[in-house]
């Protein structure tokens, strides 16, 4: 006789960010299957309830409440955009439940009811900015989607540029569903002001419009590359292959790690994951379910306070390497890596930390001690 543990799974299958959230949904489903094989020996089984919030923050909020009140879930795996997370967190806190959030984000947040498994700024934007400044220069053009994550990330990038004596050459925000026509005027401006690189905080399907318009305008990545934290293998996969090579992304994980893995534990995933492009958000969505399963066994119940007690400080082998939940801030110690995009849709890793980097979500220190 098994005890069923209901959980909510809240990733968009439609709308502006479905291209990346579908990969998180895929990883969550795969990981629940793997976790249930382990949990069976303990008489437990995770029972997922899936909802499609359609990339709409209001649906994220109402569906998270529905999952808690109608399906009695104590734990939700979900959210890509920071606006969706900020819509779910008040609901999670009201009912004292737990959200596992598998996405890089802008930091400057702590909820005791959230486990943050993506990178925060000291683990991605600092390494990327320093790398780009040293390779290409310090004059930067900012292009983002119009919501909280791009504004907050650009605030950090502006601090970095100012601190290193560079200049912000332009700053523009476009709607989440912006298409090619919306990006064209920006490239006329970029041709005129000649920045050293573009920092993109564009997310979702719009990303392909940015890179394709850039290529159509005749720019060359070796003189004016695009640097980003949100252009992963999933976004490269929907671009014209001619537009996607030789740009830069910082992330804890790239799919090339899995494909080239010598770790026997993860090799089977490379075969299982032909359906979606594996990327940093896929990876954190995968390992956070494994963290939950381990916590469930150790805590022996699904109560939020009991789970948090064992989750804080917990370590696990993830596809990126061994990661750990910081006991003070609920964020993860993850690797810092920089990838250069390839025409085949992968990233070649050009720089990486020797070990995981401590999460510093409030950027108390900009130093990269682990590199
Ligand atoms: C994001 O909105 N956290 C990418």
Short mmCIF file of C-alpha atoms in Angstrom, two decimals, residues 76-369:
data_model
loop_
_atom_site.label_atom_id
_atom_site.label_comp_id
_atom_site.label_asym_id
_atom_site.label_seq_id
_atom_site.Cartn_x
_atom_site.Cartn_y
_atom_site.Cartn_z
CA UNK A 76 4.56 23.17 -6.34
CA UNK A 77 7.28 22.85 -8.99
CA UNK A 78 6.93 25.78 -11.32
CA UNK A 79 7.44 29.22 -12.85
CA UNK A 80 9.93 30.55 -15.39
CA UNK A 81 9.46 34.34 -15.46
CA UNK A 82 10.05 36.37 -12.34
CA UNK A 83 6.63 37.96 -12.78
CA UNK A 84 5.04 34.49 -12.56
CA UNK A 85 7.12 33.69 -9.45
CA UNK A 86 6.11 36.97 -7.85
CA UNK A 87 2.46 36.07 -8.58
CA UNK A 88 2.76 32.66 -6.93
CA UNK A 89 4.86 33.52 -3.86
CA UNK A 90 2.07 35.39 -1.94
CA UNK A 91 -0.23 32.36 -2.42
CA UNK A 92 2.47 29.92 -1.32
CA UNK A 93 3.22 32.06 1.76
CA UNK A 94 -0.47 32.49 2.65
CA UNK A 95 -0.93 28.71 2.87
CA UNK A 96 2.63 28.00 4.16
CA UNK A 97 3.41 25.67 1.24
CA UNK A 98 6.66 25.21 -0.71
CA UNK A 99 7.58 26.41 -4.23
CA UNK A 100 10.59 24.88 -6.01
CA UNK A 101 11.65 27.53 -8.57
CA UNK A 102 14.02 26.22 -11.30
CA UNK A 103 15.01 29.42 -13.12
CA UNK A 104 17.87 31.92 -13.12
CA UNK A 105 16.57 35.20 -11.78
CA UNK A 106 17.52 38.74 -10.72
CA UNK A 107 18.06 38.05 -7.00
CA UNK A 108 17.12 40.51 -4.24
CA UNK A 109 14.43 38.19 -2.90
CA UNK A 110 14.08 35.70 -0.11
CA UNK A 111 10.94 33.81 0.73
CA UNK A 112 11.20 31.09 3.39
CA UNK A 113 8.63 29.19 1.28
CA UNK A 114 10.75 29.05 -1.90
CA UNK A 115 13.71 26.83 -2.82
CA UNK A 116 15.57 28.68 -5.59
CA UNK A 117 17.43 26.16 -7.78
CA UNK A 118 18.45 28.41 -10.70
CA UNK A 119 21.41 30.81 -10.67
CA UNK A 120 21.23 34.19 -8.94
CA UNK A 121 23.24 37.22 -10.18
CA UNK A 122 26.57 36.56 -8.44
CA UNK A 123 26.59 33.13 -10.12
CA UNK A 124 25.99 34.29 -13.72
CA UNK A 125 25.91 38.02 -14.53
CA UNK A 126 29.16 38.89 -12.73
CA UNK A 127 31.24 36.23 -14.52
CA UNK A 128 29.59 37.10 -17.86
CA UNK A 129 30.15 40.86 -17.51
CA UNK A 130 33.82 40.46 -16.56
CA UNK A 131 34.41 38.02 -19.43
CA UNK A 132 32.74 40.27 -22.02
CA UNK A 133 34.55 43.41 -20.76
CA UNK A 134 37.93 41.69 -21.04
CA UNK A 135 37.26 40.10 -24.46
CA UNK A 136 35.25 42.80 -26.27
CA UNK A 137 35.10 46.07 -24.28
CA UNK A 138 32.95 47.88 -21.75
CA UNK A 139 30.46 49.83 -23.87
CA UNK A 140 27.21 47.93 -23.70
CA UNK A 141 23.80 48.13 -25.41
CA UNK A 142 20.90 46.73 -23.34
CA UNK A 143 17.86 45.04 -24.92
CA UNK A 144 15.26 43.31 -22.76
CA UNK A 145 11.69 42.08 -22.51
CA UNK A 146 9.39 44.46 -20.67
CA UNK A 147 9.04 43.03 -17.14
CA UNK A 148 10.86 42.84 -13.81
CA UNK A 149 13.74 40.43 -14.57
CA UNK A 150 15.26 42.47 -17.45
CA UNK A 151 14.95 45.80 -15.57
CA UNK A 152 16.59 44.39 -12.44
CA UNK A 153 19.32 42.50 -14.32
CA UNK A 154 20.14 45.60 -16.32
CA UNK A 155 20.42 47.58 -13.08
CA UNK A 156 23.18 45.16 -12.03
CA UNK A 157 24.83 45.28 -15.48
CA UNK A 158 24.77 49.11 -15.35
CA UNK A 159 26.52 49.02 -11.94
CA UNK A 160 29.16 46.70 -13.42
CA UNK A 161 29.67 48.89 -16.52
CA UNK A 162 29.99 52.03 -14.40
CA UNK A 163 32.33 50.29 -11.96
CA UNK A 164 34.63 49.21 -14.82
CA UNK A 165 34.60 52.65 -16.52
CA UNK A 166 32.43 51.68 -19.49
CA UNK A 167 29.33 53.30 -20.98
CA UNK A 168 25.71 52.26 -21.54
CA UNK A 169 25.10 53.03 -25.23
CA UNK A 170 21.34 52.29 -25.25
CA UNK A 171 18.59 50.64 -23.22
CA UNK A 172 15.32 49.32 -24.70
CA UNK A 173 12.48 47.09 -23.53
CA UNK A 174 10.10 45.29 -25.89
CA UNK A 175 6.89 43.39 -25.20
CA UNK A 176 7.18 39.70 -24.36
CA UNK A 177 5.71 38.79 -27.76
CA UNK A 178 7.89 41.21 -29.78
CA UNK A 179 8.55 40.01 -33.35
CA UNK A 180 11.24 40.92 -35.92
CA UNK A 181 9.72 44.30 -36.87
CA UNK A 182 10.02 45.54 -33.28
CA UNK A 183 13.78 44.81 -33.18
CA UNK A 184 14.74 46.38 -36.56
CA UNK A 185 14.88 50.04 -35.41
CA UNK A 186 17.23 49.04 -32.56
CA UNK A 187 19.81 47.71 -34.99
CA UNK A 188 19.85 50.99 -36.93
CA UNK A 189 20.62 52.70 -33.60
CA UNK A 190 23.28 50.07 -32.74
CA UNK A 191 24.99 50.60 -36.11
CA UNK A 192 25.18 54.31 -35.30
CA UNK A 193 26.44 54.11 -31.68
CA UNK A 194 28.79 51.10 -32.09
CA UNK A 195 28.71 49.35 -28.69
CA UNK A 196 31.26 46.63 -27.85
CA UNK A 197 28.54 44.05 -27.16
CA UNK A 198 24.78 43.70 -26.71
CA UNK A 199 23.44 42.41 -23.38
CA UNK A 200 20.11 40.68 -24.04
CA UNK A 201 17.54 40.01 -21.33
CA UNK A 202 14.95 39.10 -23.95
CA UNK A 203 13.10 35.91 -22.97
CA UNK A 204 11.06 33.21 -24.70
CA UNK A 205 10.09 33.05 -28.36
CA UNK A 206 11.11 36.69 -28.97
CA UNK A 207 14.75 35.65 -28.54
CA UNK A 208 14.83 34.16 -32.04
CA UNK A 209 13.51 37.47 -33.47
CA UNK A 210 16.37 39.34 -31.75
CA UNK A 211 19.16 37.06 -33.06
CA UNK A 212 17.65 36.71 -36.54
CA UNK A 213 17.16 40.47 -36.95
CA UNK A 214 20.74 41.00 -35.76
CA UNK A 215 22.01 38.58 -38.45
CA UNK A 216 19.80 40.14 -41.15
CA UNK A 217 21.25 43.56 -40.28
CA UNK A 218 24.71 42.19 -41.15
CA UNK A 219 26.40 42.31 -37.72
CA UNK A 220 29.26 39.89 -36.98
CA UNK A 221 29.60 38.14 -33.58
CA UNK A 222 33.41 38.45 -33.51
CA UNK A 223 33.10 42.28 -33.46
CA UNK A 224 29.69 42.73 -31.76
CA UNK A 225 28.50 39.60 -29.95
CA UNK A 226 25.28 39.20 -27.97
CA UNK A 227 25.75 38.20 -24.31
CA UNK A 228 22.76 36.83 -22.41
CA UNK A 229 21.67 34.80 -19.41
CA UNK A 230 18.35 33.74 -20.95
CA UNK A 231 19.44 32.45 -24.37
CA UNK A 232 19.74 28.72 -23.79
CA UNK A 233 19.70 25.67 -26.05
CA UNK A 234 15.87 25.91 -26.10
CA UNK A 235 15.94 29.38 -27.66
CA UNK A 236 18.78 28.45 -30.06
CA UNK A 237 16.63 25.54 -31.25
CA UNK A 238 13.89 27.82 -32.60
CA UNK A 239 16.31 30.16 -34.45
CA UNK A 240 17.53 30.07 -38.00
CA UNK A 241 20.82 28.09 -37.57
CA UNK A 242 22.68 30.80 -39.53
CA UNK A 243 21.85 33.32 -36.78
CA UNK A 244 22.84 31.40 -33.67
CA UNK A 245 26.62 30.86 -33.66
CA UNK A 246 29.31 32.65 -31.62
CA UNK A 247 27.24 34.46 -28.99
CA UNK A 248 27.69 34.04 -25.21
CA UNK A 249 25.55 32.80 -22.32
CA UNK A 250 26.47 32.24 -18.66
CA UNK A 251 24.73 29.35 -16.87
CA UNK A 252 25.47 26.59 -14.33
CA UNK A 253 24.79 23.91 -16.94
CA UNK A 254 24.91 23.41 -20.70
CA UNK A 255 23.62 20.35 -22.57
CA UNK A 256 27.11 19.69 -23.95
CA UNK A 257 28.07 18.61 -20.39
CA UNK A 258 25.52 15.81 -20.56
CA UNK A 259 26.43 14.77 -24.09
CA UNK A 260 30.14 14.68 -23.22
CA UNK A 261 29.51 13.33 -19.72
CA UNK A 262 31.82 10.70 -18.36
CA UNK A 263 29.51 10.39 -15.35
CA UNK A 264 27.69 7.08 -15.77
CA UNK A 265 24.79 8.39 -13.66
CA UNK A 266 23.73 10.93 -16.26
CA UNK A 267 24.57 9.28 -19.57
CA UNK A 268 21.14 7.67 -19.84
CA UNK A 269 19.52 11.14 -19.75
CA UNK A 270 21.22 12.13 -23.01
CA UNK A 271 19.20 9.41 -24.76
CA UNK A 272 15.99 10.14 -22.89
CA UNK A 273 15.99 13.82 -23.76
CA UNK A 274 15.72 13.85 -27.54
CA UNK A 275 12.20 15.35 -27.30
CA UNK A 276 13.21 18.77 -25.95
CA UNK A 277 16.42 20.80 -25.99
CA UNK A 278 18.17 20.22 -22.66
CA UNK A 279 19.27 23.50 -21.04
CA UNK A 280 20.01 25.13 -17.66
CA UNK A 281 16.27 25.42 -16.78
CA UNK A 282 15.66 21.82 -17.75
CA UNK A 283 18.52 20.75 -15.49
CA UNK A 284 17.38 22.65 -12.40
CA UNK A 285 13.79 21.47 -12.97
CA UNK A 286 15.18 17.92 -12.97
CA UNK A 287 17.43 18.04 -9.91
CA UNK A 288 14.93 19.97 -7.75
CA UNK A 289 12.51 17.02 -7.94
CA UNK A 290 15.35 14.76 -6.80
CA UNK A 291 16.02 17.14 -3.90
CA UNK A 292 12.35 16.96 -2.94
CA UNK A 293 12.34 13.14 -3.09
CA UNK A 294 15.42 12.99 -0.85
CA UNK A 295 13.80 15.44 1.58
CA UNK A 296 10.59 13.43 1.61
CA UNK A 297 12.48 10.30 2.65
CA UNK A 298 14.56 12.11 5.30
CA UNK A 299 11.69 14.17 6.75
CA UNK A 300 9.24 11.27 6.54
CA UNK A 301 6.39 13.72 5.97
CA UNK A 302 5.40 16.49 3.55
CA UNK A 303 4.89 19.26 6.06
CA UNK A 304 6.64 22.49 4.94
CA UNK A 305 8.61 23.05 8.13
CA UNK A 306 9.81 19.42 8.26
CA UNK A 307 10.85 19.52 4.59
CA UNK A 308 12.70 22.84 5.04
CA UNK A 309 14.59 21.50 8.03
CA UNK A 310 16.15 18.72 5.90
CA UNK A 311 16.38 20.71 2.65
CA UNK A 312 18.53 23.48 4.13
CA UNK A 313 22.14 22.36 3.63
CA UNK A 314 21.12 19.34 1.53
CA UNK A 315 23.59 18.21 -1.17
CA UNK A 316 22.86 16.15 -4.25
CA UNK A 317 24.64 15.01 -7.42
CA UNK A 318 23.03 16.94 -10.28
CA UNK A 319 23.88 16.78 -14.00
CA UNK A 320 26.03 19.95 -13.57
CA UNK A 321 27.97 18.41 -10.61
CA UNK A 322 27.32 18.23 -6.87
CA UNK A 323 25.07 21.10 -5.75
CA UNK A 324 23.94 22.21 -2.28
CA UNK A 325 21.09 24.28 -0.83
CA UNK A 326 22.47 27.14 1.21
CA UNK A 327 21.11 26.76 4.76
CA UNK A 328 20.80 30.55 5.21
CA UNK A 329 19.08 31.73 2.03
CA UNK A 330 17.36 28.71 0.32
CA UNK A 331 19.33 29.37 -2.91
CA UNK A 332 21.68 26.78 -4.44
CA UNK A 333 25.46 26.58 -4.65
CA UNK A 334 25.85 26.07 -8.43
CA UNK A 335 28.65 26.20 -11.00
CA UNK A 336 29.41 29.38 -13.00
CA UNK A 337 30.06 28.60 -16.65
CA UNK A 338 30.25 30.57 -19.89
CA UNK A 339 29.23 28.95 -23.18
CA UNK A 340 29.79 30.15 -26.73
CA UNK A 341 26.90 29.16 -28.98
CA UNK A 342 27.56 26.85 -31.92
CA UNK A 343 25.77 26.58 -35.26
CA UNK A 344 24.52 23.09 -34.27
CA UNK A 345 22.50 24.56 -31.35
CA UNK A 346 24.87 23.56 -28.53
CA UNK A 347 27.23 25.65 -26.40
CA UNK A 348 30.96 25.12 -26.17
CA UNK A 349 32.10 25.86 -22.60
CA UNK A 350 34.84 28.51 -22.68
CA UNK A 351 35.18 29.24 -18.95
CA UNK A 352 33.99 27.60 -15.73
CA UNK A 353 34.39 27.79 -11.98
CA UNK A 354 36.50 25.10 -10.33
CA UNK A 355 33.77 24.46 -7.81
CA UNK A 356 30.24 25.60 -7.02
CA UNK A 357 29.76 29.28 -6.20
CA UNK A 358 28.04 30.34 -2.99
CA UNK A 359 24.68 32.04 -3.72
CA UNK A 360 24.71 35.73 -2.80
CA UNK A 361 21.21 36.81 -3.88
CA UNK A 362 21.54 40.31 -2.41
CA UNK A 363 24.99 40.82 -4.02
CA UNK A 364 26.69 41.63 -0.74
CA UNK A 365 29.95 41.04 -2.63
CA UNK A 366 30.68 41.26 -6.36
CA UNK A 367 33.89 39.20 -6.00
CA UNK A 368 34.19 35.93 -7.90
CA UNK A 369 36.21 34.05 -5.35
#
